[in-house]
mmCIF file of C-alpha atoms in Angstrom:
data_model
loop_
_atom_site.group_PDB
_atom_site.id
_atom_site.type_symbol
_atom_site.label_atom_id
_atom_site.label_comp_id
_atom_site.label_asym_id
_atom_site.label_seq_id
_atom_site.Cartn_x
_atom_site.Cartn_y
_atom_site.Cartn_z
ATOM 1 C CA UNK A 1 -0.517 -7.914 20.019
ATOM 2 C CA UNK A 2 -3.405 -10.017 18.645
ATOM 3 C CA UNK A 3 -3.149 -10.853 14.995
ATOM 4 C CA UNK A 4 -5.105 -12.344 12.141
ATOM 5 C CA UNK A 5 -3.509 -15.524 10.820
ATOM 6 C CA UNK A 6 -3.835 -16.699 7.236
ATOM 7 C CA UNK A 7 -2.799 -19.996 5.710
ATOM 8 C CA UNK A 8 -1.256 -20.924 3.397
ATOM 9 C CA UNK A 9 0.976 -17.977 2.607
ATOM 10 C CA UNK A 10 1.238 -19.074 -1.005
ATOM 11 C CA UNK A 11 -0.849 -21.510 -3.024
ATOM 12 C CA UNK A 12 -0.441 -22.596 -6.610
ATOM 13 C CA UNK A 13 -3.382 -24.328 -8.231
ATOM 14 C CA UNK A 14 -4.454 -25.494 -11.645
ATOM 15 C CA UNK A 15 -7.244 -23.683 -13.437
ATOM 16 C CA UNK A 16 -10.605 -25.255 -12.648
ATOM 17 C CA UNK A 17 -9.519 -26.614 -9.272
ATOM 18 C CA UNK A 18 -11.146 -25.689 -5.976
ATOM 19 C CA UNK A 19 -9.140 -23.809 -3.364
ATOM 20 C CA UNK A 20 -9.865 -22.988 0.249
ATOM 21 C CA UNK A 21 -8.103 -20.071 1.875
ATOM 22 C CA UNK A 22 -8.067 -20.113 5.656
ATOM 23 C CA UNK A 23 -8.088 -17.365 8.226
ATOM 24 C CA UNK A 24 -8.151 -17.224 12.008
ATOM 25 C CA UNK A 25 -9.509 -13.811 13.027
ATOM 26 C CA UNK A 26 -8.834 -12.125 16.341
ATOM 27 C CA UNK A 27 -10.847 -13.994 18.941
ATOM 28 C CA UNK A 28 -13.079 -11.202 20.260
ATOM 29 C CA UNK A 29 -13.783 -9.670 16.866
ATOM 30 C CA UNK A 30 -17.258 -9.988 15.419
ATOM 31 C CA UNK A 31 -16.902 -8.745 11.832
ATOM 32 C CA UNK A 32 -14.921 -10.588 9.208
ATOM 33 C CA UNK A 33 -13.873 -9.639 5.695
ATOM 34 C CA UNK A 34 -12.101 -10.852 2.598
ATOM 35 C CA UNK A 35 -10.289 -8.495 0.234
ATOM 36 C CA UNK A 36 -8.086 -9.171 -2.729
ATOM 37 C CA UNK A 37 -5.263 -7.329 -4.431
ATOM 38 C CA UNK A 38 -4.302 -8.199 -7.971
ATOM 39 C CA UNK A 39 -0.584 -7.568 -8.375
ATOM 40 C CA UNK A 40 0.172 -3.858 -8.320
ATOM 41 C CA UNK A 41 -3.472 -2.865 -8.252
ATOM 42 C CA UNK A 42 -6.080 -1.631 -5.844
ATOM 43 C CA UNK A 43 -7.190 -3.519 -2.736
ATOM 44 C CA UNK A 44 -10.743 -4.644 -3.541
ATOM 45 C CA UNK A 45 -13.540 -5.627 -1.194
ATOM 46 C CA UNK A 46 -14.976 -9.106 -1.700
ATOM 47 C CA UNK A 47 -17.296 -9.892 1.197
ATOM 48 C CA UNK A 48 -18.188 -9.051 4.764
ATOM 49 C CA UNK A 49 -19.529 -11.528 7.316
ATOM 50 C CA UNK A 50 -21.297 -10.921 10.596
ATOM 51 C CA UNK A 51 -23.432 -13.047 12.891
ATOM 52 C CA UNK A 52 -22.797 -16.139 10.782
ATOM 53 C CA UNK A 53 -24.016 -14.691 7.548
ATOM 54 C CA UNK A 54 -22.852 -12.546 4.652
ATOM 55 C CA UNK A 55 -23.692 -8.907 5.312
ATOM 56 C CA UNK A 56 -22.419 -7.517 2.020
ATOM 57 C CA UNK A 57 -20.659 -8.769 -1.093
ATOM 58 C CA UNK A 58 -19.165 -7.128 -4.147
ATOM 59 C CA UNK A 59 -19.773 -7.832 -7.825
ATOM 60 C CA UNK A 60 -16.545 -9.836 -7.826
ATOM 61 C CA UNK A 61 -17.997 -12.266 -5.289
ATOM 62 C CA UNK A 62 -20.002 -14.366 -7.710
ATOM 63 C CA UNK A 63 -21.301 -17.918 -7.397
ATOM 64 C CA UNK A 64 -17.767 -19.308 -7.612
ATOM 65 C CA UNK A 65 -17.002 -17.833 -4.202
ATOM 66 C CA UNK A 66 -18.294 -18.821 -0.791
ATOM 67 C CA UNK A 67 -17.366 -18.092 2.808
ATOM 68 C CA UNK A 68 -17.834 -20.111 5.935
ATOM 69 C CA UNK A 69 -17.093 -19.969 9.632
ATOM 70 C CA UNK A 70 -17.141 -23.680 10.264
ATOM 71 C CA UNK A 71 -16.070 -23.944 13.889
ATOM 72 C CA UNK A 72 -16.279 -20.543 15.566
ATOM 73 C CA UNK A 73 -12.615 -19.723 15.053
ATOM 74 C CA UNK A 74 -11.739 -20.271 11.394
ATOM 75 C CA UNK A 75 -13.087 -18.146 8.558
ATOM 76 C CA UNK A 76 -12.638 -19.611 5.097
ATOM 77 C CA UNK A 77 -12.922 -18.411 1.520
ATOM 78 C CA UNK A 78 -13.613 -21.080 -1.073
ATOM 79 C CA UNK A 79 -13.209 -20.583 -4.801
ATOM 80 C CA UNK A 80 -15.007 -23.440 -6.464
ATOM 81 C CA UNK A 81 -13.459 -23.465 -9.922
ATOM 82 C CA UNK A 82 -10.472 -21.168 -10.177
ATOM 83 C CA UNK A 83 -9.753 -19.024 -13.216
ATOM 84 C CA UNK A 84 -6.496 -17.424 -14.263
ATOM 85 C CA UNK A 85 -7.856 -14.021 -13.303
ATOM 86 C CA UNK A 86 -8.367 -15.200 -9.712
ATOM 87 C CA UNK A 87 -4.587 -14.961 -9.263
ATOM 88 C CA UNK A 88 -4.136 -12.344 -6.569
ATOM 89 C CA UNK A 89 -3.202 -11.731 -2.956
ATOM 90 C CA UNK A 90 -6.184 -12.482 -0.736
ATOM 91 C CA UNK A 91 -6.411 -10.712 2.602
ATOM 92 C CA UNK A 92 -8.593 -11.661 5.519
ATOM 93 C CA UNK A 93 -9.491 -8.996 8.068
ATOM 94 C CA UNK A 94 -11.465 -8.735 11.254
ATOM 95 C CA UNK A 95 -12.900 -5.875 13.270
ATOM 96 C CA UNK A 96 -14.393 -5.549 16.720
ATOM 97 C CA UNK A 97 -17.165 -3.248 15.613
ATOM 98 C CA UNK A 98 -18.554 -0.711 13.198
ATOM 99 C CA UNK A 99 -16.311 2.287 12.626
ATOM 100 C CA UNK A 100 -13.240 0.522 13.984
ATOM 101 C CA UNK A 101 -10.246 -0.155 11.800
ATOM 102 C CA UNK A 102 -9.665 -3.601 10.449
ATOM 103 C CA UNK A 103 -6.794 -5.873 11.400
ATOM 104 C CA UNK A 104 -5.495 -7.629 8.313
ATOM 105 C CA UNK A 105 -3.683 -10.915 7.965
ATOM 106 C CA UNK A 106 -0.466 -11.228 5.980
ATOM 107 C CA UNK A 107 -2.363 -12.568 2.990
ATOM 108 C CA UNK A 108 -2.400 -15.670 0.818
ATOM 109 C CA UNK A 109 -0.849 -15.318 -2.599
ATOM 110 C CA UNK A 110 -2.939 -17.436 -4.956
ATOM 111 C CA UNK A 111 -1.436 -18.312 -8.317
ATOM 112 C CA UNK A 112 -3.683 -20.045 -10.841
ATOM 113 C CA UNK A 113 -1.818 -21.742 -13.683
ATOM 114 C CA UNK B 7 -20.866 5.905 -3.588
ATOM 115 C CA UNK B 8 -17.940 6.155 -1.206
ATOM 116 C CA UNK B 9 -14.531 6.597 -2.760
ATOM 117 C CA UNK B 10 -10.973 7.619 -1.983
ATOM 118 C CA UNK B 11 -8.586 9.410 -4.313
ATOM 119 C CA UNK B 12 -4.853 9.399 -3.636
ATOM 120 C CA UNK B 13 -2.046 11.160 -5.390
ATOM 121 C CA UNK B 14 -0.468 9.079 -8.106
ATOM 122 C CA UNK B 15 2.899 7.574 -7.369
ATOM 123 C CA UNK B 16 5.518 6.511 -7.298
ATOM 124 C CA UNK B 17 7.090 9.015 -4.930
ATOM 125 C CA UNK B 18 10.871 8.975 -4.531
ATOM 126 C CA UNK B 19 12.545 10.958 -1.767
ATOM 127 C CA UNK B 20 15.924 11.214 -0.131
ATOM 128 C CA UNK B 21 16.324 10.297 3.513
ATOM 129 C CA UNK B 22 15.237 13.089 5.913
ATOM 130 C CA UNK B 23 13.031 14.739 3.283
ATOM 131 C CA UNK B 24 9.502 15.916 4.067
ATOM 132 C CA UNK B 25 6.695 13.671 2.889
ATOM 133 C CA UNK B 26 3.155 14.539 1.883
ATOM 134 C CA UNK B 27 0.781 12.044 0.289
ATOM 135 C CA UNK B 28 -2.516 13.637 -0.638
ATOM 136 C CA UNK B 29 -5.826 11.908 -0.025
ATOM 137 C CA UNK B 30 -9.340 13.173 -0.628
ATOM 138 C CA UNK B 31 -12.580 11.339 -0.156
ATOM 139 C CA UNK B 32 -16.226 11.233 -1.106
ATOM 140 C CA UNK B 33 -18.593 9.666 1.379
ATOM 141 C CA UNK B 34 -22.102 9.703 2.719
ATOM 142 C CA UNK B 35 -22.444 10.582 6.352
ATOM 143 C CA UNK B 36 -19.398 10.963 8.567
ATOM 144 C CA UNK B 37 -16.750 8.445 7.670
ATOM 145 C CA UNK B 38 -13.833 7.234 9.715
ATOM 146 C CA UNK B 39 -10.531 7.696 7.884
ATOM 147 C CA UNK B 40 -7.430 5.515 7.873
ATOM 148 C CA UNK B 41 -3.953 5.169 6.478
ATOM 149 C CA UNK B 42 -2.655 1.648 5.937
ATOM 150 C CA UNK B 43 0.901 0.716 4.992
ATOM 151 C CA UNK B 44 2.115 -2.309 3.052
ATOM 152 C CA UNK B 45 5.822 -3.060 3.332
ATOM 153 C CA UNK B 46 7.379 -5.132 0.542
ATOM 154 C CA UNK B 47 6.130 -8.707 0.639
ATOM 155 C CA UNK B 48 3.890 -8.117 3.641
ATOM 156 C CA UNK B 49 0.241 -7.530 4.455
ATOM 157 C CA UNK B 50 -1.657 -4.365 5.282
ATOM 158 C CA UNK B 51 -0.921 -2.671 8.581
ATOM 159 C CA UNK B 52 -2.951 0.093 10.133
ATOM 160 C CA UNK B 53 -0.731 3.161 10.371
ATOM 161 C CA UNK B 54 -3.131 5.716 11.843
ATOM 162 C CA UNK B 55 -6.757 6.709 11.944
ATOM 163 C CA UNK B 56 -9.162 9.562 12.698
ATOM 164 C CA UNK B 57 -12.831 9.144 13.423
ATOM 165 C CA UNK B 58 -14.199 12.673 13.381
ATOM 166 C CA UNK B 59 -13.545 16.087 11.888
ATOM 167 C CA UNK B 60 -10.385 17.877 13.081
ATOM 168 C CA UNK B 61 -9.025 14.721 14.709
ATOM 169 C CA UNK B 62 -5.345 14.116 14.082
ATOM 170 C CA UNK B 63 -4.088 10.569 13.788
ATOM 171 C CA UNK B 64 -0.396 9.944 14.409
ATOM 172 C CA UNK B 65 2.002 7.026 14.591
ATOM 173 C CA UNK B 66 5.722 6.443 13.948
ATOM 174 C CA UNK B 67 6.240 10.120 13.067
ATOM 175 C CA UNK B 68 3.406 10.111 10.513
ATOM 176 C CA UNK B 69 0.424 12.424 10.928
ATOM 177 C CA UNK B 70 -2.868 13.058 9.152
ATOM 178 C CA UNK B 71 -5.672 15.470 10.047
ATOM 179 C CA UNK B 72 -9.321 14.829 9.206
ATOM 180 C CA UNK B 73 -10.428 17.944 7.285
ATOM 181 C CA UNK B 74 -14.163 17.878 6.685
ATOM 182 C CA UNK B 75 -14.241 21.219 4.881
ATOM 183 C CA UNK B 76 -11.820 20.010 2.215
ATOM 184 C CA UNK B 77 -12.742 16.294 2.506
ATOM 185 C CA UNK B 78 -9.079 15.472 2.892
ATOM 186 C CA UNK B 79 -6.809 13.318 5.030
ATOM 187 C CA UNK B 80 -3.281 14.014 3.796
ATOM 188 C CA UNK B 81 -0.436 11.936 5.217
ATOM 189 C CA UNK B 82 2.705 13.787 6.340
ATOM 190 C CA UNK B 83 6.046 12.988 7.881
ATOM 191 C CA UNK B 84 8.709 15.522 8.661
ATOM 192 C CA UNK B 85 11.758 13.345 8.010
ATOM 193 C CA UNK B 86 11.461 10.059 6.156
ATOM 194 C CA UNK B 87 13.769 7.087 6.570
ATOM 195 C CA UNK B 88 14.773 4.317 4.197
ATOM 196 C CA UNK B 89 12.638 1.956 6.298
ATOM 197 C CA UNK B 90 9.531 3.991 5.377
ATOM 198 C CA UNK B 91 9.719 2.665 1.820
ATOM 199 C CA UNK B 92 6.353 0.995 1.285
ATOM 200 C CA UNK B 93 2.964 1.419 -0.367
ATOM 201 C CA UNK B 94 0.584 3.697 1.528
ATOM 202 C CA UNK B 95 -3.187 3.322 1.237
ATOM 203 C CA UNK B 96 -5.750 5.881 2.299
ATOM 204 C CA UNK B 97 -9.079 4.324 3.263
ATOM 205 C CA UNK B 98 -12.456 5.121 4.751
ATOM 206 C CA UNK B 99 -15.305 3.366 6.459
ATOM 207 C CA UNK B 100 -18.800 4.693 6.050
ATOM 208 C CA UNK B 101 -22.112 3.024 6.541
ATOM 209 C CA UNK B 102 -23.447 2.204 3.137
ATOM 210 C CA UNK B 103 -26.593 0.260 2.479
ATOM 211 C CA UNK B 104 -26.865 -0.634 6.146
ATOM 212 C CA UNK B 105 -23.477 -2.285 6.404
ATOM 213 C CA UNK B 106 -19.972 -0.934 6.493
ATOM 214 C CA UNK B 107 -16.933 -1.752 4.471
ATOM 215 C CA UNK B 108 -13.443 -0.346 4.241
ATOM 216 C CA UNK B 109 -12.873 1.368 0.899
ATOM 217 C CA UNK B 110 -9.288 1.876 -0.258
ATOM 218 C CA UNK B 111 -7.556 4.321 -2.528
ATOM 219 C CA UNK B 112 -5.243 2.956 -5.204
ATOM 220 C CA UNK B 113 -2.139 3.251 -3.061
ATOM 221 C CA UNK B 114 0.977 5.393 -3.365
ATOM 222 C CA UNK B 115 4.358 3.738 -3.552
ATOM 223 C CA UNK B 116 7.068 5.549 -1.601
ATOM 224 C CA UNK B 117 10.753 4.867 -2.122
ATOM 225 C CA UNK B 118 13.247 6.533 0.203
ATOM 226 C CA UNK B 119 16.871 6.549 -0.927
ATOM 227 C CA UNK B 120 19.848 6.838 1.468
#
């Protein structure tokens, strides 16, 4: 069964450093998403991406965050200057169309120290 | 705005017990409804879905029926197993502001004891 692949599975970074989280969505999917889950809390929407541009973003997704689809297969989330409160599990997801369920990756656990 | 409310956990059951996890929603239009499951240390997996009123989603012995009149999508299983121990998330998709996004409830942690 097709799956969404995320790397790395776990990343530890120092506060203020830049991190790039990588995702390979399912190849025929057109919609891409990032969500995050702070430990033990709700799964929160960050951003959606379609047709090579952001279609929606949440209040969390401020100027420190950016997304890119650099080569037609990867989908990346960059956090420019990490803060302690950015520590969370970050999930990438893709979908083949509106109203369809999302397929999620296994997540990247980001720990900011 | 769109939102999902799930029963508070944690829920602890013995093996072979009956499971119900309540979920109600608020949404504009006609949302699609989902249950996702997160096993310990893993990502989110789609468990089942329903896209219109009175549809029943089912998978792995779990069922949920889309009830428009009560805006509910309760998850049920007749006989749980230890391997069902996980966090269960109710979620919906509804067009909002011209784009869609999946909105999750807070999750309900289920522990099944032998």
